[in-house]
Amino acid sequence: MTTVLNPAGPATSAGPAPAPGRSHRRSGSVRQRIEIAVLMTPALVLFLGFVILPVVLAAVYSLYNLPPAFRWEHLADPERFVGLANYERAFGTPEFVRAIGNNFFILIASLLVQGPLAIGIALLLNRPMRGRSVLRLLIFVPYVLAEVIAGLSWKLLLQPQGGVNAALEAIGLGEWRQNWLADPDIALWTLFFILTWKYLGFAIILMLAGLQGVPEELAEAAAIDGASWWQIQRHITIPLLGPTIRIWAFLSMIGALQLFDMVWVTVAPTVRSMSTETMATYMVQQGQFAGQPGYGSAIAVILFFISLIVALVYQRFALRRDLAGAITRGVR
Amino acid sequence: MNRRSTMRLVTLTAATGLALASLTACSSGDGGGGEGGGDGEVTITWWHNGTTGPLPQVWEEVAQEFEADHPGVNVEQTGYQNEELQRTLIPNALAAGDPPDLFQVWPGGELRDQVENGYLMPLDDEIPDTIESVGAAVNPWQVDGETYAIPFTFGIEGFWYNTDLFEQAGIDAPPETFDELLDVVEQLKDAGITPIAVGAGDKWPAAHWWYQFALKSCSPEALEAAEAESDFSDDCWVEAGEQLEEFLAIEPFQEGFLGTPAQQGAGSSAGLIANGQAAMELMGHWNAGVIGGLTADQQVPEFLGWFPFPGIEGAAGDPTAALGGGDGYGCSSEAPPECAELLEYIMSEEVQAKFAASGSGIPTVPAATESLEDENLKAVADGLAEASFVQLWFDTAFGTTVGNAMNEGITNLFGGSGSPEDIVTKMQDAAATQ
């Protein structure tokens, strides 16, 4: 009776179980299958209905030219079927090509700026010092804040008459004042600064966690051999931090490609469409606000494939050894 | 010992539960249409955009009065934020086949779309007298001569200005020609006052400047061809952009206008007017309420005045034409007949007068205009009465897709990238995708 509910599954229960009768075993496995079916059905229905089906539907919609409030009849209308025209249009639209460029700008700039910065700060915070836990907590605060709250706060600070410009003037740097979020030439840089402020804490916490896994003995041994603090960091700590850095970079890349909320909240629509549009904001703008669900779906599919390709390539070349034995087991 | 039968029971219960859930889902879907039960009870769902000011109160009272006069009829009215209602809630409810019975209908392209899909109830046979009572204001809510919704408020756009700042700059009277407007801008600048606030960050407030130039430059035939056939080949559409370019060159707007929102917070264009930081703003008839909501005491400021957009000398367009728009209600094609009755009641002189007296907007039934108490609304109503004809907001009239592309082209011009020709090209490209 105890074998019936064995969580290890049929493979183990069938093997060394003490001489189970043939009919008994079959009824056991049938029962188990029913059990699995009953327990999995809700999750499976949810997953298929709310993840897989919408993805498939988006791909279908992307082949049509649809009005804002469309019905199933529109999909049956041969005149609405436009094939790959929506995709052609997307790649022929300078705004969308720029949006892709912006995503990759944020992606690369995040890796180049946030990565070294986070590692450096994490190394500093990993040394014993007074008030270390308070510092760690403070650095993590921006990440804990809700995106919209952080975005709105920066938006207010960066107004032409806002706090940042007032502060610059107060310390005699009046000629540095800018229309930080209203000038299309610098809005993307301002946005990148806000994103760095927001997500640096997360990177630092990850790196700090990774540093806890670096054995103290190695550093001590190196120190006995006469290695300097810099040499220890360069040749021991950072290489051993590799898995953490690679995972952080992966999360950062996906975040950069899917970037939506911070842009949507902080940058006014006009400036956004002139200089800081991302694929996701362009998708919402065109699909929802310009009333073109077909075209918006095509953008969504493009975004999906770009993210997928980046993720697969990265996994193949950078993450493989970290994940070996986990999700890539059996893949050679 | 009875584990097998326990298992069976669990399976059975789960299966029944799933089946029941899907059944109830079906039945609730059917019941949502407002058909009502067999006992004569009818429920009318009503979605409107009254969320602030006195308007929610007005609609709640209207619903209660209608219920009192019609035993067995329940009216469930709900107010939603305007853009949320227009862009998300109503399209989704219509597409899902479960729309509210009475709801806000925007004229122009969206109306045409909804009519083509058979979402709206034709009203000409249901409430002909009501349609007649609002006169020409109903035109934008008609498709091929059939009426599908009726506007309960309609107004025009003009300049909301600060009389104190005008006085301070030595300006005696609001400008009556475009050249005078340019002089006024100069005088205000000389006095160290930001002449005009524009919420260009939200796109449409900037676009309205171009609309005004186009309206004053385009002949009625060119406007007609644009609206009916998406034909933007007339030179006047490019001319509008050129005029806007010239106007932008004198730098009449506040610093960093590309990032300024129209209505949110003290830093918005309405907020700049409310706090005396800019002298005027080109905006629709609703603006007094928005400005009032952004002052420290939540009152419409004493200094606020209104004048219409002046005509441009030598331009092909009608100098007294005005740009405007309104809010209308229509019934879903699946709504019970009581929906039209409720609409008839909303459009009655009594309710219209109450609407006007509350200061929520300008009523469309002429007799109710007398009940207007707010000075600014009276000024707009006079401007409306004096306008030779009213052109619907271009982005509404041309439909969402063209409107969106047009506004983007115009804001690019505001941002110094793009040309007057680019705006027209964008509009033509967008029209070609439809």
PDB file of N, CA and C in Angstrom, chain A residues 1 4-5 27 31 34-35 38 41 65 67-71 74 80 89 95 155 159-161 165 177 179 181-184 268-274 277 282 285-286 288-292, chain B residues 1 3-4 7 10-11 14 18 87-88 90-92 94-95 97 113 116-119 200-203 255-261 267 334 400-401 404 408 411-412 415-417 426 433-434:
ATOM      1  N   MET A   1       0.814  -1.204   0.000  1.00  0.00           N
ATOM      2  CA  MET A   1       0.000   0.000   0.000  1.00  0.00           C
ATOM      3  C   MET A   1       0.849   1.255   0.000  1.00  0.00           C
ATOM      4  N   VAL A   4       2.017   2.871  -3.450  1.00  0.00           N
ATOM      5  CA  VAL A   4       1.098   3.582  -4.339  1.00  0.00           C
ATOM      6  C   VAL A   4       1.406   5.072  -4.399  1.00  0.00           C
ATOM      7  N   LEU A   5       1.714   5.626  -3.258  1.00  0.00           N
ATOM      8  CA  LEU A   5       1.920   7.068  -3.232  1.00  0.00           C
ATOM      9  C   LEU A   5       3.398   7.433  -3.278  1.00  0.00           C
ATOM     10  N   SER A  27      -2.884  -2.102 -11.640  1.00  0.00           N
ATOM     11  CA  SER A  27      -3.885  -1.197 -11.074  1.00  0.00           C
ATOM     12  C   SER A  27      -3.180  -0.036 -10.366  1.00  0.00           C
ATOM     13  N   ARG A  31      -3.796   3.739 -11.336  1.00  0.00           N
ATOM     14  CA  ARG A  31      -4.206   4.679 -10.295  1.00  0.00           C
ATOM     15  C   ARG A  31      -3.262   5.880 -10.257  1.00  0.00           C
ATOM     16  N   ILE A  34      -3.969   8.213 -13.091  1.00  0.00           N
ATOM     17  CA  ILE A  34      -5.147   9.031 -12.811  1.00  0.00           C
ATOM     18  C   ILE A  34      -4.773  10.150 -11.855  1.00  0.00           C
ATOM     19  N   GLU A  35      -4.018   9.736 -10.847  1.00  0.00           N
ATOM     20  CA  GLU A  35      -3.606  10.703  -9.835  1.00  0.00           C
ATOM     21  C   GLU A  35      -2.815  11.843 -10.480  1.00  0.00           C
ATOM     22  N   VAL A  38      -5.118  13.972 -12.565  1.00  0.00           N
ATOM     23  CA  VAL A  38      -5.976  14.860 -11.775  1.00  0.00           C
ATOM     24  C   VAL A  38      -5.177  16.017 -11.199  1.00  0.00           C
ATOM     25  N   THR A  41      -3.897  18.384 -14.208  1.00  0.00           N
ATOM     26  CA  THR A  41      -4.835  19.016 -15.132  1.00  0.00           C
ATOM     27  C   THR A  41      -4.990  20.525 -14.923  1.00  0.00           C
ATOM     28  N   ASN A  65      -4.518  41.815 -41.032  1.00  0.00           N
ATOM     29  CA  ASN A  65      -4.711  43.244 -40.809  1.00  0.00           C
ATOM     30  C   ASN A  65      -6.047  43.389 -40.077  1.00  0.00           C
ATOM     31  N   PRO A  67      -8.939  45.223 -37.355  1.00  0.00           N
ATOM     32  CA  PRO A  67      -9.417  46.461 -36.745  1.00  0.00           C
ATOM     33  C   PRO A  67      -9.289  46.380 -35.219  1.00  0.00           C
ATOM     34  N   PRO A  68      -9.405  47.532 -34.518  1.00  0.00           N
ATOM     35  CA  PRO A  68      -9.169  47.547 -33.069  1.00  0.00           C
ATOM     36  C   PRO A  68      -9.995  46.520 -32.289  1.00  0.00           C
ATOM     37  N   ALA A  69     -11.298  46.477 -32.526  1.00  0.00           N
ATOM     38  CA  ALA A  69     -12.121  45.495 -31.808  1.00  0.00           C
ATOM     39  C   ALA A  69     -12.512  44.413 -32.802  1.00  0.00           C
ATOM     40  N   PHE A  70     -11.703  43.367 -32.902  1.00  0.00           N
ATOM     41  CA  PHE A  70     -11.972  42.378 -33.943  1.00  0.00           C
ATOM     42  C   PHE A  70     -12.656  41.133 -33.391  1.00  0.00           C
ATOM     43  N   ARG A  71     -13.310  40.438 -34.302  1.00  0.00           N
ATOM     44  CA  ARG A  71     -13.990  39.201 -33.936  1.00  0.00           C
ATOM     45  C   ARG A  71     -13.420  38.060 -34.762  1.00  0.00           C
ATOM     46  N   HIS A  74     -13.322  38.156 -38.560  1.00  0.00           N
ATOM     47  CA  HIS A  74     -12.268  38.851 -39.292  1.00  0.00           C
ATOM     48  C   HIS A  74     -11.148  37.914 -39.721  1.00  0.00           C
ATOM     49  N   ARG A  80      -8.540  40.120 -45.149  1.00  0.00           N
ATOM     50  CA  ARG A  80      -7.796  40.559 -43.968  1.00  0.00           C
ATOM     51  C   ARG A  80      -6.450  39.854 -43.870  1.00  0.00           C
ATOM     52  N   ARG A  89       6.547  45.421 -42.882  1.00  0.00           N
ATOM     53  CA  ARG A  89       6.317  46.795 -42.469  1.00  0.00           C
ATOM     54  C   ARG A  89       7.161  47.133 -41.242  1.00  0.00           C
ATOM     55  N   GLU A  95      11.237  53.773 -37.012  1.00  0.00           N
ATOM     56  CA  GLU A  95      10.962  53.838 -35.575  1.00  0.00           C
ATOM     57  C   GLU A  95      11.197  52.477 -34.909  1.00  0.00           C
ATOM     58  N   LYS A 155      11.088  61.189 -12.668  1.00  0.00           N
ATOM     59  CA  LYS A 155      10.462  62.080 -13.630  1.00  0.00           C
ATOM     60  C   LYS A 155      10.278  63.471 -13.026  1.00  0.00           C
ATOM     61  N   GLN A 159      12.474  67.166 -14.150  1.00  0.00           N
ATOM     62  CA  GLN A 159      11.746  68.211 -14.877  1.00  0.00           C
ATOM     63  C   GLN A 159      12.673  69.399 -15.149  1.00  0.00           C
ATOM     64  N   PRO A 160      12.330  70.240 -16.146  1.00  0.00           N
ATOM     65  CA  PRO A 160      13.158  71.436 -16.387  1.00  0.00           C
ATOM     66  C   PRO A 160      13.335  72.262 -15.111  1.00  0.00           C
ATOM     67  N   GLN A 161      12.263  72.410 -14.320  1.00  0.00           N
ATOM     68  CA  GLN A 161      12.371  73.169 -13.067  1.00  0.00           C
ATOM     69  C   GLN A 161      12.478  72.230 -11.861  1.00  0.00           C
ATOM     70  N   ASN A 165      18.016  69.946 -11.683  1.00  0.00           N
ATOM     71  CA  ASN A 165      18.493  71.212 -12.239  1.00  0.00           C
ATOM     72  C   ASN A 165      18.684  72.260 -11.142  1.00  0.00           C
ATOM     73  N   ARG A 177      22.715  72.357 -16.549  1.00  0.00           N
ATOM     74  CA  ARG A 177      21.304  71.950 -16.487  1.00  0.00           C
ATOM     75  C   ARG A 177      20.795  71.574 -17.876  1.00  0.00           C
ATOM     76  N   ASN A 179      17.297  69.577 -20.132  1.00  0.00           N
ATOM     77  CA  ASN A 179      15.947  69.000 -20.118  1.00  0.00           C
ATOM     78  C   ASN A 179      16.115  67.486 -20.186  1.00  0.00           C
ATOM     79  N   LEU A 181      14.738  64.679 -19.506  1.00  0.00           N
ATOM     80  CA  LEU A 181      13.823  63.706 -20.116  1.00  0.00           C
ATOM     81  C   LEU A 181      13.074  64.290 -21.302  1.00  0.00           C
ATOM     82  N   ALA A 182      13.232  65.594 -21.560  1.00  0.00           N
ATOM     83  CA  ALA A 182      12.477  66.220 -22.641  1.00  0.00           C
ATOM     84  C   ALA A 182      13.326  66.461 -23.875  1.00  0.00           C
ATOM     85  N   ASP A 183      14.637  66.301 -23.747  1.00  0.00           N
ATOM     86  CA  ASP A 183      15.517  66.510 -24.892  1.00  0.00           C
ATOM     87  C   ASP A 183      15.787  65.154 -25.548  1.00  0.00           C
ATOM     88  N   PRO A 184      15.291  64.954 -26.778  1.00  0.00           N
ATOM     89  CA  PRO A 184      15.436  63.638 -27.406  1.00  0.00           C
ATOM     90  C   PRO A 184      16.890  63.192 -27.543  1.00  0.00           C
ATOM     91  N   ALA A 268       7.886  61.075 -21.592  1.00  0.00           N
ATOM     92  CA  ALA A 268       6.634  61.499 -22.212  1.00  0.00           C
ATOM     93  C   ALA A 268       6.488  60.845 -23.584  1.00  0.00           C
ATOM     94  N   PRO A 269       5.252  60.541 -23.997  1.00  0.00           N
ATOM     95  CA  PRO A 269       5.037  59.832 -25.257  1.00  0.00           C
ATOM     96  C   PRO A 269       5.766  60.442 -26.451  1.00  0.00           C
ATOM     97  N   THR A 270       5.791  61.772 -26.501  1.00  0.00           N
ATOM     98  CA  THR A 270       6.434  62.429 -27.640  1.00  0.00           C
ATOM     99  C   THR A 270       7.920  62.109 -27.694  1.00  0.00           C
ATOM    100  N   VAL A 271       8.597  62.308 -26.571  1.00  0.00           N
ATOM    101  CA  VAL A 271      10.030  62.052 -26.534  1.00  0.00           C
ATOM    102  C   VAL A 271      10.288  60.566 -26.720  1.00  0.00           C
ATOM    103  N   ARG A 272       9.400  59.755 -26.178  1.00  0.00           N
ATOM    104  CA  ARG A 272       9.567  58.316 -26.310  1.00  0.00           C
ATOM    105  C   ARG A 272       9.590  57.917 -27.781  1.00  0.00           C
ATOM    106  N   SER A 273       8.619  58.394 -28.540  1.00  0.00           N
ATOM    107  CA  SER A 273       8.596  57.927 -29.922  1.00  0.00           C
ATOM    108  C   SER A 273       9.687  58.588 -30.748  1.00  0.00           C
ATOM    109  N   MET A 274      10.285  59.658 -30.233  1.00  0.00           N
ATOM    110  CA  MET A 274      11.378  60.271 -30.989  1.00  0.00           C
ATOM    111  C   MET A 274      12.720  59.627 -30.679  1.00  0.00           C
ATOM    112  N   GLU A 277      12.020  54.812 -27.678  1.00  0.00           N
ATOM    113  CA  GLU A 277      11.099  53.691 -27.859  1.00  0.00           C
ATOM    114  C   GLU A 277      11.854  52.361 -27.725  1.00  0.00           C
ATOM    115  N   TYR A 282       6.903  50.113 -28.257  1.00  0.00           N
ATOM    116  CA  TYR A 282       6.424  50.266 -29.633  1.00  0.00           C
ATOM    117  C   TYR A 282       5.254  49.308 -29.886  1.00  0.00           C
ATOM    118  N   GLN A 285       2.202  50.750 -28.138  1.00  0.00           N
ATOM    119  CA  GLN A 285       1.783  51.961 -28.837  1.00  0.00           C
ATOM    120  C   GLN A 285       1.039  51.620 -30.127  1.00  0.00           C
ATOM    121  N   GLN A 286       1.614  50.725 -30.908  1.00  0.00           N
ATOM    122  CA  GLN A 286       1.015  50.419 -32.216  1.00  0.00           C
ATOM    123  C   GLN A 286      -0.159  49.452 -32.090  1.00  0.00           C
ATOM    124  N   GLN A 288      -2.046  48.617 -29.330  1.00  0.00           N
ATOM    125  CA  GLN A 288      -3.181  49.044 -28.519  1.00  0.00           C
ATOM    126  C   GLN A 288      -3.633  50.455 -28.862  1.00  0.00           C
ATOM    127  N   PHE A 289      -2.703  51.420 -28.797  1.00  0.00           N
ATOM    128  CA  PHE A 289      -3.128  52.817 -28.897  1.00  0.00           C
ATOM    129  C   PHE A 289      -3.366  53.266 -30.332  1.00  0.00           C
ATOM    130  N   ALA A 290      -2.672  52.661 -31.289  1.00  0.00           N
ATOM    131  CA  ALA A 290      -2.957  53.003 -32.679  1.00  0.00           C
ATOM    132  C   ALA A 290      -3.978  52.031 -33.272  1.00  0.00           C
ATOM    133  N   GLY A 291      -4.478  51.128 -32.454  1.00  0.00           N
ATOM    134  CA  GLY A 291      -5.559  50.250 -32.898  1.00  0.00           C
ATOM    135  C   GLY A 291      -5.196  49.306 -34.027  1.00  0.00           C
ATOM    136  N   GLN A 292      -3.989  48.693 -33.959  1.00  0.00           N
ATOM    137  CA  GLN A 292      -3.611  47.740 -35.010  1.00  0.00           C
ATOM    138  C   GLN A 292      -3.165  46.426 -34.369  1.00  0.00           C
TER     139      GLN A 292
ATOM    140  N   MET B   1      -8.389   1.153   4.155  1.00  0.00           N
ATOM    141  CA  MET B   1      -8.207   0.118   3.165  1.00  0.00           C
ATOM    142  C   MET B   1      -8.909   0.448   1.848  1.00  0.00           C
ATOM    143  N   ARG B   3      -8.753   2.743  -0.350  1.00  0.00           N
ATOM    144  CA  ARG B   3      -8.089   3.840  -1.038  1.00  0.00           C
ATOM    145  C   ARG B   3      -8.566   3.985  -2.488  1.00  0.00           C
ATOM    146  N   ARG B   4      -8.831   2.808  -3.135  1.00  0.00           N
ATOM    147  CA  ARG B   4      -9.204   2.889  -4.532  1.00  0.00           C
ATOM    148  C   ARG B   4     -10.492   3.690  -4.718  1.00  0.00           C
ATOM    149  N   MET B   7      -9.957   7.294  -4.165  1.00  0.00           N
ATOM    150  CA  MET B   7      -9.351   7.867  -5.365  1.00  0.00           C
ATOM    151  C   MET B   7     -10.428   8.177  -6.398  1.00  0.00           C
ATOM    152  N   VAL B  10     -12.426  11.138  -5.512  1.00  0.00           N
ATOM    153  CA  VAL B  10     -11.699  12.399  -5.742  1.00  0.00           C
ATOM    154  C   VAL B  10     -11.753  12.763  -7.228  1.00  0.00           C
ATOM    155  N   THR B  11     -11.470  11.750  -8.056  1.00  0.00           N
ATOM    156  CA  THR B  11     -11.486  11.986  -9.504  1.00  0.00           C
ATOM    157  C   THR B  11     -12.837  12.497  -9.955  1.00  0.00           C
ATOM    158  N   ALA B  14     -13.504  16.003  -8.846  1.00  0.00           N
ATOM    159  CA  ALA B  14     -12.733  16.969  -9.627  1.00  0.00           C
ATOM    160  C   ALA B  14     -13.365  17.174 -10.998  1.00  0.00           C
ATOM    161  N   LEU B  18     -14.968  20.587 -12.500  1.00  0.00           N
ATOM    162  CA  LEU B  18     -14.538  21.236 -13.747  1.00  0.00           C
ATOM    163  C   LEU B  18     -15.732  21.471 -14.664  1.00  0.00           C
ATOM    164  N   ARG B  87      -9.851  53.132 -24.999  1.00  0.00           N
ATOM    165  CA  ARG B  87      -8.827  52.339 -25.673  1.00  0.00           C
ATOM    166  C   ARG B  87      -8.840  50.879 -25.263  1.00  0.00           C
ATOM    167  N   THR B  88      -9.293  50.587 -24.061  1.00  0.00           N
ATOM    168  CA  THR B  88      -9.162  49.220 -23.570  1.00  0.00           C
ATOM    169  C   THR B  88     -10.505  48.567 -23.271  1.00  0.00           C
ATOM    170  N   ILE B  90     -13.877  49.294 -23.643  1.00  0.00           N
ATOM    171  CA  ILE B  90     -14.964  49.115 -24.600  1.00  0.00           C
ATOM    172  C   ILE B  90     -14.552  48.227 -25.784  1.00  0.00           C
ATOM    173  N   PRO B  91     -13.370  48.474 -26.401  1.00  0.00           N
ATOM    174  CA  PRO B  91     -12.977  47.551 -27.486  1.00  0.00           C
ATOM    175  C   PRO B  91     -12.949  46.093 -27.023  1.00  0.00           C
ATOM    176  N   ASN B  92     -12.404  45.860 -25.823  1.00  0.00           N
ATOM    177  CA  ASN B  92     -12.331  44.476 -25.345  1.00  0.00           C
ATOM    178  C   ASN B  92     -13.705  43.887 -25.095  1.00  0.00           C
ATOM    179  N   LEU B  94     -16.497  44.744 -26.506  1.00  0.00           N
ATOM    180  CA  LEU B  94     -17.158  44.533 -27.796  1.00  0.00           C
ATOM    181  C   LEU B  94     -16.614  43.281 -28.473  1.00  0.00           C
ATOM    182  N   ALA B  95     -15.283  43.150 -28.464  1.00  0.00           N
ATOM    183  CA  ALA B  95     -14.678  42.005 -29.130  1.00  0.00           C
ATOM    184  C   ALA B  95     -15.064  40.704 -28.441  1.00  0.00           C
ATOM    185  N   GLY B  97     -17.835  40.098 -27.147  1.00  0.00           N
ATOM    186  CA  GLY B  97     -19.253  39.823 -27.333  1.00  0.00           C
ATOM    187  C   GLY B  97     -20.079  40.037 -26.085  1.00  0.00           C
ATOM    188  N   ASP B 113     -15.941  51.910 -37.474  1.00  0.00           N
ATOM    189  CA  ASP B 113     -15.503  50.556 -37.212  1.00  0.00           C
ATOM    190  C   ASP B 113     -16.563  49.748 -36.472  1.00  0.00           C
ATOM    191  N   GLU B 116     -19.590  49.035 -38.691  1.00  0.00           N
ATOM    192  CA  GLU B 116     -19.295  47.981 -39.665  1.00  0.00           C
ATOM    193  C   GLU B 116     -19.392  46.608 -39.037  1.00  0.00           C
ATOM    194  N   ASN B 117     -19.028  46.511 -37.783  1.00  0.00           N
ATOM    195  CA  ASN B 117     -19.074  45.219 -37.107  1.00  0.00           C
ATOM    196  C   ASN B 117     -20.439  44.921 -36.489  1.00  0.00           C
ATOM    197  N   GLY B 118     -21.378  45.845 -36.691  1.00  0.00           N
ATOM    198  CA  GLY B 118     -22.719  45.608 -36.167  1.00  0.00           C
ATOM    199  C   GLY B 118     -22.818  45.673 -34.660  1.00  0.00           C
ATOM    200  N   TYR B 119     -21.943  46.449 -34.003  1.00  0.00           N
ATOM    201  CA  TYR B 119     -21.954  46.511 -32.547  1.00  0.00           C
ATOM    202  C   TYR B 119     -23.013  47.480 -32.004  1.00  0.00           C
ATOM    203  N   ALA B 200       3.004  69.115 -24.997  1.00  0.00           N
ATOM    204  CA  ALA B 200       3.446  68.361 -26.173  1.00  0.00           C
ATOM    205  C   ALA B 200       3.868  66.937 -25.831  1.00  0.00           C
ATOM    206  N   GLY B 201       4.181  66.686 -24.563  1.00  0.00           N
ATOM    207  CA  GLY B 201       4.586  65.341 -24.178  1.00  0.00           C
ATOM    208  C   GLY B 201       3.515  64.300 -24.437  1.00  0.00           C
ATOM    209  N   ASP B 202       2.260  64.715 -24.380  1.00  0.00           N
ATOM    210  CA  ASP B 202       1.151  63.793 -24.629  1.00  0.00           C
ATOM    211  C   ASP B 202       0.755  63.714 -26.098  1.00  0.00           C
ATOM    212  N   LYS B 203       1.515  64.327 -26.956  1.00  0.00           N
ATOM    213  CA  LYS B 203       1.303  64.325 -28.411  1.00  0.00           C
ATOM    214  C   LYS B 203       0.084  65.119 -28.866  1.00  0.00           C
ATOM    215  N   GLU B 255       9.732  76.130 -21.648  1.00  0.00           N
ATOM    216  CA  GLU B 255      10.969  75.353 -21.734  1.00  0.00           C
ATOM    217  C   GLU B 255      10.665  73.853 -21.625  1.00  0.00           C
ATOM    218  N   GLY B 256      11.328  73.056 -22.438  1.00  0.00           N
ATOM    219  CA  GLY B 256      11.189  71.603 -22.340  1.00  0.00           C
ATOM    220  C   GLY B 256       9.798  71.096 -22.643  1.00  0.00           C
ATOM    221  N   PHE B 257       9.113  71.741 -23.597  1.00  0.00           N
ATOM    222  CA  PHE B 257       7.707  71.378 -23.841  1.00  0.00           C
ATOM    223  C   PHE B 257       7.530  69.956 -24.357  1.00  0.00           C
ATOM    224  N   LEU B 258       8.581  69.365 -24.925  1.00  0.00           N
ATOM    225  CA  LEU B 258       8.425  68.008 -25.459  1.00  0.00           C
ATOM    226  C   LEU B 258       8.133  66.999 -24.355  1.00  0.00           C
ATOM    227  N   GLY B 259       8.521  67.337 -23.122  1.00  0.00           N
ATOM    228  CA  GLY B 259       8.293  66.403 -22.029  1.00  0.00           C
ATOM    229  C   GLY B 259       7.127  66.786 -21.138  1.00  0.00           C
ATOM    230  N   THR B 260       6.423  67.854 -21.490  1.00  0.00           N
ATOM    231  CA  THR B 260       5.353  68.347 -20.617  1.00  0.00           C
ATOM    232  C   THR B 260       4.049  67.596 -20.862  1.00  0.00           C
ATOM    233  N   PRO B 261       3.454  67.008 -19.817  1.00  0.00           N
ATOM    234  CA  PRO B 261       2.140  66.401 -19.994  1.00  0.00           C
ATOM    235  C   PRO B 261       1.059  67.485 -20.035  1.00  0.00           C
ATOM    236  N   GLY B 267       3.397  70.551 -13.060  1.00  0.00           N
ATOM    237  CA  GLY B 267       4.307  70.777 -14.168  1.00  0.00           C
ATOM    238  C   GLY B 267       3.652  70.614 -15.530  1.00  0.00           C
ATOM    239  N   GLU B 334     -27.214  44.558 -28.941  1.00  0.00           N
ATOM    240  CA  GLU B 334     -27.902  43.504 -28.197  1.00  0.00           C
ATOM    241  C   GLU B 334     -28.647  44.049 -26.980  1.00  0.00           C
ATOM    242  N   THR B 400      -8.280  56.011 -35.664  1.00  0.00           N
ATOM    243  CA  THR B 400      -7.135  55.823 -34.780  1.00  0.00           C
ATOM    244  C   THR B 400      -5.811  55.689 -35.531  1.00  0.00           C
ATOM    245  N   THR B 401      -5.809  54.917 -36.602  1.00  0.00           N
ATOM    246  CA  THR B 401      -4.534  54.586 -37.247  1.00  0.00           C
ATOM    247  C   THR B 401      -3.914  55.812 -37.905  1.00  0.00           C
ATOM    248  N   ASN B 404      -3.068  58.493 -35.231  1.00  0.00           N
ATOM    249  CA  ASN B 404      -1.852  58.203 -34.491  1.00  0.00           C
ATOM    250  C   ASN B 404      -0.609  58.589 -35.292  1.00  0.00           C
ATOM    251  N   GLU B 408       2.056  61.690 -34.531  1.00  0.00           N
ATOM    252  CA  GLU B 408       3.475  61.403 -34.392  1.00  0.00           C
ATOM    253  C   GLU B 408       4.294  62.310 -35.312  1.00  0.00           C
ATOM    254  N   THR B 411       4.354  65.832 -33.794  1.00  0.00           N
ATOM    255  CA  THR B 411       5.233  66.004 -32.632  1.00  0.00           C
ATOM    256  C   THR B 411       6.692  65.909 -33.044  1.00  0.00           C
ATOM    257  N   ASN B 412       6.983  65.139 -34.101  1.00  0.00           N
ATOM    258  CA  ASN B 412       8.361  65.147 -34.609  1.00  0.00           C
ATOM    259  C   ASN B 412       8.752  66.541 -35.057  1.00  0.00           C
ATOM    260  N   GLY B 415       9.606  68.557 -32.258  1.00  0.00           N
ATOM    261  CA  GLY B 415      10.913  68.198 -31.715  1.00  0.00           C
ATOM    262  C   GLY B 415      12.054  68.546 -32.634  1.00  0.00           C
ATOM    263  N   GLY B 416      11.735  69.174 -33.783  1.00  0.00           N
ATOM    264  CA  GLY B 416      12.804  69.616 -34.664  1.00  0.00           C
ATOM    265  C   GLY B 416      13.319  68.539 -35.603  1.00  0.00           C
ATOM    266  N   SER B 417      12.664  67.373 -35.644  1.00  0.00           N
ATOM    267  CA  SER B 417      13.066  66.373 -36.634  1.00  0.00           C
ATOM    268  C   SER B 417      11.862  66.097 -37.510  1.00  0.00           C
ATOM    269  N   LYS B 426       3.370  60.366 -43.652  1.00  0.00           N
ATOM    270  CA  LYS B 426       3.006  59.422 -42.596  1.00  0.00           C
ATOM    271  C   LYS B 426       1.511  59.120 -42.629  1.00  0.00           C
ATOM    272  N   THR B 433      -2.439  51.345 -44.996  1.00  0.00           N
ATOM    273  CA  THR B 433      -2.417  50.052 -44.308  1.00  0.00           C
ATOM    274  C   THR B 433      -3.813  49.584 -43.932  1.00  0.00           C
ATOM    275  N   GLN B 434      -4.800  50.494 -44.050  1.00  0.00           N
ATOM    276  CA  GLN B 434      -6.133  50.107 -43.583  1.00  0.00           C
ATOM    277  C   GLN B 434      -6.897  49.273 -44.601  1.00  0.00           C
TER     278      GLN B 434
END
